[in-house]
PDB file of C-alpha atoms in Angstrom:
ATOM      1  CA  UNK A   1      -0.095   0.104  -0.239  1.00 46.00           C
ATOM      2  CA  UNK A   2       2.773   2.276  -0.290  1.00 57.00           C
ATOM      3  CA  UNK A   3       5.309   3.894   2.487  1.00 84.00           C
ATOM      4  CA  UNK A   4       3.176   6.935   3.308  1.00 94.00           C
ATOM      5  CA  UNK A   5      -0.255   7.144   4.991  1.00 94.00           C
ATOM      6  CA  UNK A   6      -3.040   7.526   3.036  1.00 92.00           C
ATOM      7  CA  UNK A   7      -4.383  11.018   2.794  1.00 93.00           C
ATOM      8  CA  UNK A   8      -7.828  10.614   4.059  1.00 91.00           C
ATOM      9  CA  UNK A   9      -6.425   8.777   7.242  1.00 92.00           C
ATOM     10  CA  UNK A  10      -4.004  11.723   7.647  1.00 93.00           C
ATOM     11  CA  UNK A  11      -6.896  14.216   7.417  1.00 92.00           C
ATOM     12  CA  UNK A  12      -8.724  12.432  10.248  1.00 88.00           C
ATOM     13  CA  UNK A  13      -5.444  11.767  12.651  1.00 88.00           C
ATOM     14  CA  UNK A  14      -2.521  13.888  11.598  1.00 91.00           C
ATOM     15  CA  UNK A  15      -3.408  16.964   9.604  1.00 93.00           C
ATOM     16  CA  UNK A  16      -5.279  18.653  12.035  1.00 92.00           C
ATOM     17  CA  UNK A  17      -2.346  19.647  13.960  1.00 93.00           C
ATOM     18  CA  UNK A  18      -0.907  22.634  13.155  1.00 94.00           C
ATOM     19  CA  UNK A  19       2.495  21.563  12.766  1.00 92.00           C
ATOM     20  CA  UNK A  20       1.440  19.260   9.477  1.00 94.00           C
ATOM     21  CA  UNK A  21      -0.577  22.549   7.749  1.00 96.00           C
ATOM     22  CA  UNK A  22       2.310  22.340   5.412  1.00 96.00           C
ATOM     23  CA  UNK A  23       0.963  19.057   3.929  1.00 97.00           C
ATOM     24  CA  UNK A  24      -2.630  20.666   3.195  1.00 96.00           C
ATOM     25  CA  UNK A  25      -0.906  24.073   2.220  1.00 97.00           C
ATOM     26  CA  UNK A  26       1.184  22.138  -0.657  1.00 97.00           C
ATOM     27  CA  UNK A  27      -1.654  20.446  -2.151  1.00 97.00           C
ATOM     28  CA  UNK A  28      -3.853  23.627  -2.052  1.00 97.00           C
ATOM     29  CA  UNK A  29      -1.128  25.616  -3.441  1.00 97.00           C
ATOM     30  CA  UNK A  30      -0.285  23.148  -6.379  1.00 97.00           C
ATOM     31  CA  UNK A  31      -4.175  23.161  -7.104  1.00 97.00           C
ATOM     32  CA  UNK A  32      -5.069  26.554  -7.229  1.00 96.00           C
ATOM     33  CA  UNK A  33      -1.973  27.827  -8.591  1.00 94.00           C
ATOM     34  CA  UNK A  34      -1.320  30.709  -5.654  1.00 94.00           C
ATOM     35  CA  UNK A  35       0.437  30.376  -2.541  1.00 95.00           C
ATOM     36  CA  UNK A  36      -1.828  29.053   0.096  1.00 96.00           C
ATOM     37  CA  UNK A  37      -1.361  29.481   3.937  1.00 96.00           C
ATOM     38  CA  UNK A  38      -3.954  28.468   6.269  1.00 97.00           C
ATOM     39  CA  UNK A  39      -5.078  30.362   9.229  1.00 95.00           C
ATOM     40  CA  UNK A  40      -6.863  27.601  11.291  1.00 93.00           C
ATOM     41  CA  UNK A  41      -9.091  24.853  10.737  1.00 94.00           C
ATOM     42  CA  UNK A  42     -13.002  25.064  11.482  1.00 91.00           C
ATOM     43  CA  UNK A  43     -15.541  22.744  12.552  1.00 79.00           C
ATOM     44  CA  UNK A  44     -17.124  20.995   9.999  1.00 67.00           C
ATOM     45  CA  UNK A  45     -20.555  19.105  11.059  1.00 54.00           C
ATOM     46  CA  UNK A  46     -20.447  16.717   8.008  1.00 51.00           C
ATOM     47  CA  UNK A  47     -17.499  15.091   9.225  1.00 45.00           C
ATOM     48  CA  UNK A  48     -19.165  11.899  10.554  1.00 49.00           C
ATOM     49  CA  UNK A  49     -17.590   8.943  12.859  1.00 47.00           C
ATOM     50  CA  UNK A  50     -20.378   6.391  12.292  1.00 51.00           C
ATOM     51  CA  UNK A  51     -18.926   2.929  11.463  1.00 49.00           C
ATOM     52  CA  UNK A  52     -19.388   3.307   7.509  1.00 50.00           C
ATOM     53  CA  UNK A  53     -18.894   6.959   6.897  1.00 54.00           C
ATOM     54  CA  UNK A  54     -15.566   7.275   9.028  1.00 57.00           C
ATOM     55  CA  UNK A  55     -13.929   5.037   6.088  1.00 58.00           C
ATOM     56  CA  UNK A  56     -16.235   5.941   3.366  1.00 73.00           C
ATOM     57  CA  UNK A  57     -15.405   9.749   3.438  1.00 81.00           C
ATOM     58  CA  UNK A  58     -13.497  12.265   5.660  1.00 89.00           C
ATOM     59  CA  UNK A  59     -13.725  15.904   5.404  1.00 92.00           C
ATOM     60  CA  UNK A  60     -11.770  19.261   6.718  1.00 94.00           C
ATOM     61  CA  UNK A  61     -12.631  22.770   6.664  1.00 96.00           C
ATOM     62  CA  UNK A  62      -9.940  25.343   6.412  1.00 96.00           C
ATOM     63  CA  UNK A  63      -9.444  29.290   6.289  1.00 96.00           C
ATOM     64  CA  UNK A  64      -6.776  30.738   4.441  1.00 96.00           C
ATOM     65  CA  UNK A  65      -4.754  33.911   5.031  1.00 94.00           C
ATOM     66  CA  UNK A  66      -7.214  35.678   2.931  1.00 93.00           C
ATOM     67  CA  UNK A  67     -10.288  34.850   5.057  1.00 94.00           C
ATOM     68  CA  UNK A  68     -11.544  32.436   2.505  1.00 96.00           C
ATOM     69  CA  UNK A  69     -12.969  29.038   3.158  1.00 97.00           C
ATOM     70  CA  UNK A  70     -11.714  25.695   1.738  1.00 97.00           C
ATOM     71  CA  UNK A  71     -13.398  22.321   2.187  1.00 96.00           C
ATOM     72  CA  UNK A  72     -11.537  19.314   1.347  1.00 96.00           C
ATOM     73  CA  UNK A  73     -13.266  16.128   1.144  1.00 95.00           C
ATOM     74  CA  UNK A  74     -12.536  12.714   0.349  1.00 94.00           C
ATOM     75  CA  UNK A  75     -15.011  10.332  -0.818  1.00 92.00           C
ATOM     76  CA  UNK A  76     -14.337   6.541  -1.109  1.00 86.00           C
ATOM     77  CA  UNK A  77     -17.618   4.772  -2.207  1.00 84.00           C
ATOM     78  CA  UNK A  78     -19.707   5.495  -4.947  1.00 86.00           C
ATOM     79  CA  UNK A  79     -22.482   8.094  -4.597  1.00 88.00           C
ATOM     80  CA  UNK A  80     -24.644   8.885  -7.314  1.00 89.00           C
ATOM     81  CA  UNK A  81     -25.802  12.444  -5.824  1.00 94.00           C
ATOM     82  CA  UNK A  82     -22.255  13.715  -5.387  1.00 95.00           C
ATOM     83  CA  UNK A  83     -22.586  16.506  -7.584  1.00 97.00           C
ATOM     84  CA  UNK A  84     -25.518  17.626  -5.049  1.00 96.00           C
ATOM     85  CA  UNK A  85     -23.570  16.942  -2.292  1.00 95.00           C
ATOM     86  CA  UNK A  86     -21.171  19.344  -3.226  1.00 96.00           C
ATOM     87  CA  UNK A  87     -23.376  22.249  -4.038  1.00 97.00           C
ATOM     88  CA  UNK A  88     -25.130  21.759  -0.480  1.00 96.00           C
ATOM     89  CA  UNK A  89     -22.017  21.963   1.242  1.00 95.00           C
ATOM     90  CA  UNK A  90     -20.687  25.107  -0.432  1.00 96.00           C
ATOM     91  CA  UNK A  91     -24.270  26.664  -0.167  1.00 96.00           C
ATOM     92  CA  UNK A  92     -24.125  25.545   3.954  1.00 95.00           C
ATOM     93  CA  UNK A  93     -21.066  27.263   4.365  1.00 95.00           C
ATOM     94  CA  UNK A  94     -22.010  30.606   2.491  1.00 95.00           C
ATOM     95  CA  UNK A  95     -25.207  30.966   4.987  1.00 94.00           C
ATOM     96  CA  UNK A  96     -23.218  29.661   7.988  1.00 93.00           C
ATOM     97  CA  UNK A  97     -20.228  31.797   7.721  1.00 93.00           C
ATOM     98  CA  UNK A  98     -21.878  35.218   7.461  1.00 92.00           C
ATOM     99  CA  UNK A  99     -23.543  37.346  10.556  1.00 89.00           C
ATOM    100  CA  UNK A 100     -26.789  38.080  10.572  1.00 86.00           C
ATOM    101  CA  UNK A 101     -27.331  41.942   9.581  1.00 89.00           C
ATOM    102  CA  UNK A 102     -24.040  41.837   7.573  1.00 93.00           C
ATOM    103  CA  UNK A 103     -24.168  43.019   4.065  1.00 94.00           C
ATOM    104  CA  UNK A 104     -23.600  40.848   1.012  1.00 94.00           C
ATOM    105  CA  UNK A 105     -20.415  42.098   0.398  1.00 93.00           C
ATOM    106  CA  UNK A 106     -19.284  40.158   3.504  1.00 93.00           C
ATOM    107  CA  UNK A 107     -20.109  36.738   1.836  1.00 95.00           C
ATOM    108  CA  UNK A 108     -17.237  34.193   2.087  1.00 95.00           C
ATOM    109  CA  UNK A 109     -15.370  32.896  -0.706  1.00 97.00           C
ATOM    110  CA  UNK A 110     -15.527  28.993  -0.786  1.00 97.00           C
ATOM    111  CA  UNK A 111     -13.400  26.625  -2.380  1.00 98.00           C
ATOM    112  CA  UNK A 112     -14.689  22.662  -2.443  1.00 97.00           C
ATOM    113  CA  UNK A 113     -12.001  20.204  -3.161  1.00 98.00           C
ATOM    114  CA  UNK A 114     -13.219  16.865  -3.585  1.00 97.00           C
ATOM    115  CA  UNK A 115     -11.172  13.868  -3.794  1.00 97.00           C
ATOM    116  CA  UNK A 116     -12.838  11.275  -5.115  1.00 95.00           C
ATOM    117  CA  UNK A 117     -12.043   7.346  -5.443  1.00 91.00           C
ATOM    118  CA  UNK A 118     -15.003   6.592  -7.941  1.00 89.00           C
ATOM    119  CA  UNK A 119     -15.996   7.273 -11.263  1.00 89.00           C
ATOM    120  CA  UNK A 120     -17.905  10.564 -10.626  1.00 92.00           C
ATOM    121  CA  UNK A 121     -19.757  11.416 -14.071  1.00 93.00           C
ATOM    122  CA  UNK A 122     -18.426  10.849 -17.352  1.00 92.00           C
ATOM    123  CA  UNK A 123     -15.287  12.667 -18.484  1.00 93.00           C
ATOM    124  CA  UNK A 124     -11.801  11.781 -19.894  1.00 93.00           C
ATOM    125  CA  UNK A 125      -9.748  13.967 -17.574  1.00 95.00           C
ATOM    126  CA  UNK A 126      -8.527  13.511 -13.830  1.00 95.00           C
ATOM    127  CA  UNK A 127      -8.834  16.944 -12.725  1.00 97.00           C
ATOM    128  CA  UNK A 128     -12.246  19.219 -13.213  1.00 97.00           C
ATOM    129  CA  UNK A 129     -12.719  22.882 -12.374  1.00 98.00           C
ATOM    130  CA  UNK A 130     -16.043  24.236 -11.964  1.00 98.00           C
ATOM    131  CA  UNK A 131     -16.916  28.083 -11.645  1.00 97.00           C
ATOM    132  CA  UNK A 132     -19.837  30.482 -11.997  1.00 98.00           C
ATOM    133  CA  UNK A 133     -19.668  32.631 -15.028  1.00 97.00           C
ATOM    134  CA  UNK A 134     -22.414  34.923 -16.563  1.00 98.00           C
ATOM    135  CA  UNK A 135     -22.573  34.811 -20.527  1.00 98.00           C
ATOM    136  CA  UNK A 136     -24.706  36.668 -22.657  1.00 98.00           C
ATOM    137  CA  UNK A 137     -26.969  34.679 -24.587  1.00 98.00           C
ATOM    138  CA  UNK A 138     -27.018  37.324 -27.625  1.00 98.00           C
ATOM    139  CA  UNK A 139     -23.246  38.570 -27.891  1.00 97.00           C
ATOM    140  CA  UNK A 140     -21.626  35.790 -26.000  1.00 97.00           C
ATOM    141  CA  UNK A 141     -19.461  37.913 -24.047  1.00 98.00           C
ATOM    142  CA  UNK A 142     -18.560  37.474 -20.147  1.00 97.00           C
ATOM    143  CA  UNK A 143     -20.158  39.865 -17.825  1.00 98.00           C
ATOM    144  CA  UNK A 144     -17.422  41.832 -16.178  1.00 98.00           C
ATOM    145  CA  UNK A 145     -17.231  43.811 -12.573  1.00 98.00           C
ATOM    146  CA  UNK A 146     -17.023  47.552 -12.724  1.00 98.00           C
ATOM    147  CA  UNK A 147     -13.728  49.092 -11.868  1.00 98.00           C
ATOM    148  CA  UNK A 148     -15.195  50.163  -8.452  1.00 97.00           C
ATOM    149  CA  UNK A 149     -16.319  46.404  -7.573  1.00 97.00           C
ATOM    150  CA  UNK A 150     -13.017  45.485  -8.788  1.00 97.00           C
ATOM    151  CA  UNK A 151     -11.343  47.782  -6.270  1.00 97.00           C
ATOM    152  CA  UNK A 152     -13.726  47.335  -3.546  1.00 95.00           C
ATOM    153  CA  UNK A 153     -13.868  43.081  -3.656  1.00 95.00           C
ATOM    154  CA  UNK A 154     -10.399  42.960  -4.655  1.00 94.00           C
ATOM    155  CA  UNK A 155     -11.062  40.493  -7.460  1.00 95.00           C
ATOM    156  CA  UNK A 156     -10.919  40.639 -11.150  1.00 97.00           C
ATOM    157  CA  UNK A 157     -13.786  38.732 -12.434  1.00 97.00           C
ATOM    158  CA  UNK A 158     -17.327  38.057 -11.175  1.00 98.00           C
ATOM    159  CA  UNK A 159     -16.452  34.059 -10.822  1.00 97.00           C
ATOM    160  CA  UNK A 160     -14.035  34.973  -8.232  1.00 97.00           C
ATOM    161  CA  UNK A 161     -16.718  36.057  -5.971  1.00 97.00           C
ATOM    162  CA  UNK A 162     -18.811  32.472  -6.389  1.00 98.00           C
ATOM    163  CA  UNK A 163     -17.573  29.043  -4.937  1.00 98.00           C
ATOM    164  CA  UNK A 164     -15.383  27.208  -7.072  1.00 98.00           C
ATOM    165  CA  UNK A 165     -15.165  23.442  -7.514  1.00 98.00           C
ATOM    166  CA  UNK A 166     -12.059  20.807  -8.001  1.00 98.00           C
ATOM    167  CA  UNK A 167     -12.967  17.372  -8.479  1.00 98.00           C
ATOM    168  CA  UNK A 168     -10.084  14.973  -8.310  1.00 97.00           C
ATOM    169  CA  UNK A 169     -10.810  11.644  -9.879  1.00 96.00           C
ATOM    170  CA  UNK A 170      -7.633   9.845  -8.411  1.00 93.00           C
ATOM    171  CA  UNK A 171      -8.592   6.214  -9.275  1.00 89.00           C
ATOM    172  CA  UNK A 172      -8.492   7.251 -13.219  1.00 87.00           C
ATOM    173  CA  UNK A 173      -4.728   8.033 -12.825  1.00 91.00           C
ATOM    174  CA  UNK A 174      -2.620   5.593 -14.773  1.00 87.00           C
ATOM    175  CA  UNK A 175       0.406   7.308 -16.173  1.00 87.00           C
ATOM    176  CA  UNK A 176       3.744   8.670 -15.125  1.00 90.00           C
ATOM    177  CA  UNK A 177       3.270  11.840 -12.942  1.00 93.00           C
ATOM    178  CA  UNK A 178       5.095  14.844 -14.836  1.00 93.00           C
ATOM    179  CA  UNK A 179       3.303  17.831 -13.471  1.00 96.00           C
ATOM    180  CA  UNK A 180       3.354  18.931  -9.631  1.00 97.00           C
ATOM    181  CA  UNK A 181      -0.480  18.244  -9.670  1.00 97.00           C
ATOM    182  CA  UNK A 182       0.253  14.849 -11.048  1.00 96.00           C
ATOM    183  CA  UNK A 183       2.601  13.872  -8.632  1.00 97.00           C
ATOM    184  CA  UNK A 184       0.375  14.736  -5.940  1.00 97.00           C
ATOM    185  CA  UNK A 185      -2.604  12.717  -7.700  1.00 97.00           C
ATOM    186  CA  UNK A 186      -0.135   9.927  -7.902  1.00 96.00           C
ATOM    187  CA  UNK A 187       0.215  10.249  -3.932  1.00 96.00           C
ATOM    188  CA  UNK A 188      -3.515  10.354  -3.374  1.00 95.00           C
ATOM    189  CA  UNK A 189      -4.014   7.232  -5.739  1.00 93.00           C
ATOM    190  CA  UNK A 190      -1.146   4.800  -4.390  1.00 91.00           C
ATOM    191  CA  UNK A 191      -0.013   5.907  -1.272  1.00 91.00           C
ATOM    192  CA  UNK A 192       3.573   6.614  -2.675  1.00 93.00           C
ATOM    193  CA  UNK A 193       5.557   9.463  -4.129  1.00 94.00           C
ATOM    194  CA  UNK A 194       6.919   9.568  -7.356  1.00 90.00           C
ATOM    195  CA  UNK A 195      10.659   9.408  -7.653  1.00 89.00           C
ATOM    196  CA  UNK A 196      12.109  12.889  -7.820  1.00 92.00           C
ATOM    197  CA  UNK A 197       8.810  14.342  -7.074  1.00 95.00           C
ATOM    198  CA  UNK A 198       9.144  18.129  -6.069  1.00 95.00           C
ATOM    199  CA  UNK A 199       5.592  19.363  -5.569  1.00 97.00           C
ATOM    200  CA  UNK A 200       4.797  21.764  -2.837  1.00 97.00           C
ATOM    201  CA  UNK A 201       3.901  19.655   0.346  1.00 97.00           C
ATOM    202  CA  UNK A 202       5.119  16.133  -0.636  1.00 97.00           C
ATOM    203  CA  UNK A 203       8.472  16.986   1.193  1.00 96.00           C
ATOM    204  CA  UNK A 204       6.418  17.156   4.263  1.00 96.00           C
ATOM    205  CA  UNK A 205       4.505  13.832   3.397  1.00 96.00           C
ATOM    206  CA  UNK A 206       8.006  12.276   3.227  1.00 95.00           C
ATOM    207  CA  UNK A 207       9.093  13.517   6.663  1.00 94.00           C
ATOM    208  CA  UNK A 208       5.563  13.542   8.544  1.00 93.00           C
ATOM    209  CA  UNK A 209       3.218  10.674   7.052  1.00 94.00           C
ATOM    210  CA  UNK A 210       5.689   7.984   7.237  1.00 93.00           C
ATOM    211  CA  UNK A 211       3.478   4.446   7.939  1.00 93.00           C
ATOM    212  CA  UNK A 212       6.389   3.289  10.265  1.00 91.00           C
ATOM    213  CA  UNK A 213       6.765   6.406  12.286  1.00 90.00           C
ATOM    214  CA  UNK A 214       3.031   5.145  13.500  1.00 91.00           C
ATOM    215  CA  UNK A 215       2.882   3.137  16.981  1.00 91.00           C
ATOM    216  CA  UNK A 216       1.715  -0.473  17.074  1.00 92.00           C
ATOM    217  CA  UNK A 217      -1.886   0.428  17.985  1.00 91.00           C
ATOM    218  CA  UNK A 218      -2.102   3.331  15.391  1.00 90.00           C
ATOM    219  CA  UNK A 219      -0.680   0.986  12.483  1.00 90.00           C
ATOM    220  CA  UNK A 220      -3.063  -1.876  13.510  1.00 90.00           C
ATOM    221  CA  UNK A 221      -5.957   0.795  13.175  1.00 88.00           C
ATOM    222  CA  UNK A 222      -4.804   1.972  10.248  1.00 89.00           C
ATOM    223  CA  UNK A 223      -4.465  -1.485   8.341  1.00 88.00           C
ATOM    224  CA  UNK A 224      -7.854  -2.030   9.195  1.00 86.00           C
ATOM    225  CA  UNK A 225      -8.910   1.068   7.539  1.00 83.00           C
ATOM    226  CA  UNK A 226      -6.790   0.086   4.443  1.00 84.00           C
ATOM    227  CA  UNK A 227      -8.910  -3.350   4.498  1.00 82.00           C
ATOM    228  CA  UNK A 228     -11.977  -1.449   4.451  1.00 79.00           C
ATOM    229  CA  UNK A 229     -11.091   0.698   1.586  1.00 76.00           C
ATOM    230  CA  UNK A 230      -9.967  -2.383  -0.481  1.00 75.00           C
ATOM    231  CA  UNK A 231     -13.537  -3.728   0.359  1.00 72.00           C
ATOM    232  CA  UNK A 232     -15.030  -0.243  -0.851  1.00 66.00           C
ATOM    233  CA  UNK A 233     -13.221  -0.348  -3.889  1.00 64.00           C
ATOM    234  CA  UNK A 234     -14.071  -4.007  -4.747  1.00 63.00           C
ATOM    235  CA  UNK A 235     -17.540  -2.768  -4.501  1.00 57.00           C
ATOM    236  CA  UNK A 236     -16.831   0.032  -7.070  1.00 54.00           C
ATOM    237  CA  UNK A 237     -15.356  -2.336  -9.517  1.00 57.00           C
ATOM    238  CA  UNK A 238     -18.194  -4.777  -9.271  1.00 63.00           C
ATOM    239  CA  UNK A 239     -20.724  -2.069 -10.009  1.00 59.00           C
ATOM    240  CA  UNK A 240     -18.799  -1.343 -12.757  1.00 56.00           C
ATOM    241  CA  UNK A 241     -18.504  -4.488 -14.063  1.00 61.00           C
ATOM    242  CA  UNK A 242     -22.174  -5.095 -13.624  1.00 64.00           C
ATOM    243  CA  UNK A 243     -23.040  -1.930 -15.511  1.00 63.00           C
ATOM    244  CA  UNK A 244     -20.977  -3.031 -18.142  1.00 64.00           C
ATOM    245  CA  UNK A 245     -22.250  -6.309 -18.584  1.00 65.00           C
ATOM    246  CA  UNK A 246     -26.016  -4.893 -18.230  1.00 67.00           C
ATOM    247  CA  UNK A 247     -24.884  -2.284 -21.040  1.00 62.00           C
ATOM    248  CA  UNK A 248     -23.563  -5.239 -23.363  1.00 66.00           C
ATOM    249  CA  UNK A 249     -26.902  -7.312 -22.959  1.00 63.00           C
ATOM    250  CA  UNK A 250     -29.113  -4.312 -23.227  1.00 66.00           C
ATOM    251  CA  UNK A 251     -26.947  -3.338 -26.207  1.00 61.00           C
ATOM    252  CA  UNK A 252     -27.321  -6.766 -27.964  1.00 63.00           C
ATOM    253  CA  UNK A 253     -31.224  -7.006 -27.234  1.00 60.00           C
ATOM    254  CA  UNK A 254     -31.473  -3.298 -28.874  1.00 66.00           C
ATOM    255  CA  UNK A 255     -29.554  -4.719 -31.804  1.00 62.00           C
ATOM    256  CA  UNK A 256     -31.806  -7.448 -32.689  1.00 66.00           C
ATOM    257  CA  UNK A 257     -34.843  -5.475 -31.820  1.00 67.00           C
ATOM    258  CA  UNK A 258     -33.500  -2.981 -34.450  1.00 69.00           C
ATOM    259  CA  UNK A 259     -32.376  -5.671 -37.016  1.00 64.00           C
ATOM    260  CA  UNK A 260     -35.874  -7.110 -36.988  1.00 67.00           C
ATOM    261  CA  UNK A 261     -37.456  -3.884 -37.520  1.00 71.00           C
ATOM    262  CA  UNK A 262     -35.166  -3.167 -40.482  1.00 69.00           C
ATOM    263  CA  UNK A 263     -36.291  -6.781 -41.844  1.00 66.00           C
ATOM    264  CA  UNK A 264     -39.882  -5.908 -41.470  1.00 71.00           C
ATOM    265  CA  UNK A 265     -39.588  -2.753 -43.370  1.00 74.00           C
ATOM    266  CA  UNK A 266     -37.692  -4.376 -46.304  1.00 67.00           C
ATOM    267  CA  UNK A 267     -40.552  -7.227 -46.205  1.00 71.00           C
ATOM    268  CA  UNK A 268     -43.103  -4.475 -46.130  1.00 72.00           C
ATOM    269  CA  UNK A 269     -41.693  -2.628 -49.191  1.00 70.00           C
ATOM    270  CA  UNK A 270     -41.481  -5.664 -51.382  1.00 67.00           C
ATOM    271  CA  UNK A 271     -44.825  -6.903 -50.756  1.00 67.00           C
ATOM    272  CA  UNK A 272     -46.167  -3.293 -51.439  1.00 70.00           C
ATOM    273  CA  UNK A 273     -44.251  -3.523 -54.963  1.00 63.00           C
ATOM    274  CA  UNK A 274     -45.792  -7.001 -55.504  1.00 64.00           C
ATOM    275  CA  UNK A 275     -49.194  -5.496 -55.105  1.00 63.00           C
ATOM    276  CA  UNK A 276     -50.458  -7.137 -51.657  1.00 65.00           C
ATOM    277  CA  UNK A 277     -53.185  -5.477 -49.868  1.00 69.00           C
ATOM    278  CA  UNK A 278     -52.906  -3.714 -46.656  1.00 77.00           C
ATOM    279  CA  UNK A 279     -54.698  -6.554 -44.676  1.00 69.00           C
ATOM    280  CA  UNK A 280     -52.237  -9.188 -46.405  1.00 62.00           C
ATOM    281  CA  UNK A 281     -49.352  -7.313 -45.311  1.00 64.00           C
ATOM    282  CA  UNK A 282     -50.345  -6.853 -41.846  1.00 69.00           C
ATOM    283  CA  UNK A 283     -51.486 -10.582 -41.554  1.00 62.00           C
ATOM    284  CA  UNK A 284     -47.463 -11.353 -42.891  1.00 60.00           C
ATOM    285  CA  UNK A 285     -45.696  -9.230 -40.595  1.00 59.00           C
ATOM    286  CA  UNK A 286     -47.481 -10.004 -37.359  1.00 60.00           C
ATOM    287  CA  UNK A 287     -49.565  -7.015 -37.164  1.00 61.00           C
ATOM    288  CA  UNK A 288     -46.675  -4.251 -38.323  1.00 50.00           C
ATOM    289  CA  UNK A 289     -47.466  -1.594 -40.663  1.00 52.00           C
ATOM    290  CA  UNK A 290     -44.803   0.360 -42.095  1.00 49.00           C
ATOM    291  CA  UNK A 291     -45.451   4.242 -41.435  1.00 48.00           C
ATOM    292  CA  UNK A 292     -45.531   6.497 -44.484  1.00 48.00           C
TER     293      UNK A 292
END
């Protein structure tokens, strides 16, 4: 399973220690393409400790040095409504972290970072970024901020005022890590660090997240966690296999049905040319009638 502690376990047990913030800061800096400093961690009530949820998902809420909120969530098991879950999470933060009576310019910027170990939606990439833009339906232009708004809000675009979403589909990564972000995804996927990797935060992983640095009891709990993760992954693979089998069966059935329909159309056309009546054609084709 690799020499380093899996990221979701580290989020539960280790990264909440301020001395280890550099790991999170490295991931966020690499992903957001700007230097991120974590001011402190905040409580996130969705961080469940029920028997299944404590293995299936884990989240962490941080405030950066600019007062923005960063929600990092790891999801191990398939969840078909995960897109809506992301929306709910950011919406909740927007409303929770504004004081009653504050004006709307006090709404906090939210980043939602989602590390998913299942195939979420259909797409060829491994990292997706979602943001809000307003585009003209006639001119196809992007609605911009006024100079006063830019100066007041200290941002350059409308999209910077809205929540932004990042989805890292780490299980789908199957190539050599060449960029800092790919180096991070390689670690998130395998629990190992690619040789020569220099992405921000990975040095801290090497130093602070070694499996052999844990006590015997901690290692035992960690390996039980890994066993559960393997079961979750097997469930996902089984679901995929069943889905593909059903798809192939449906495809074959649809293909046969389309073939029969085409054959019946040919028979009807030939019978019409030969002068058969409509009643005779219906009798010969089992009640099927070609639409004119």
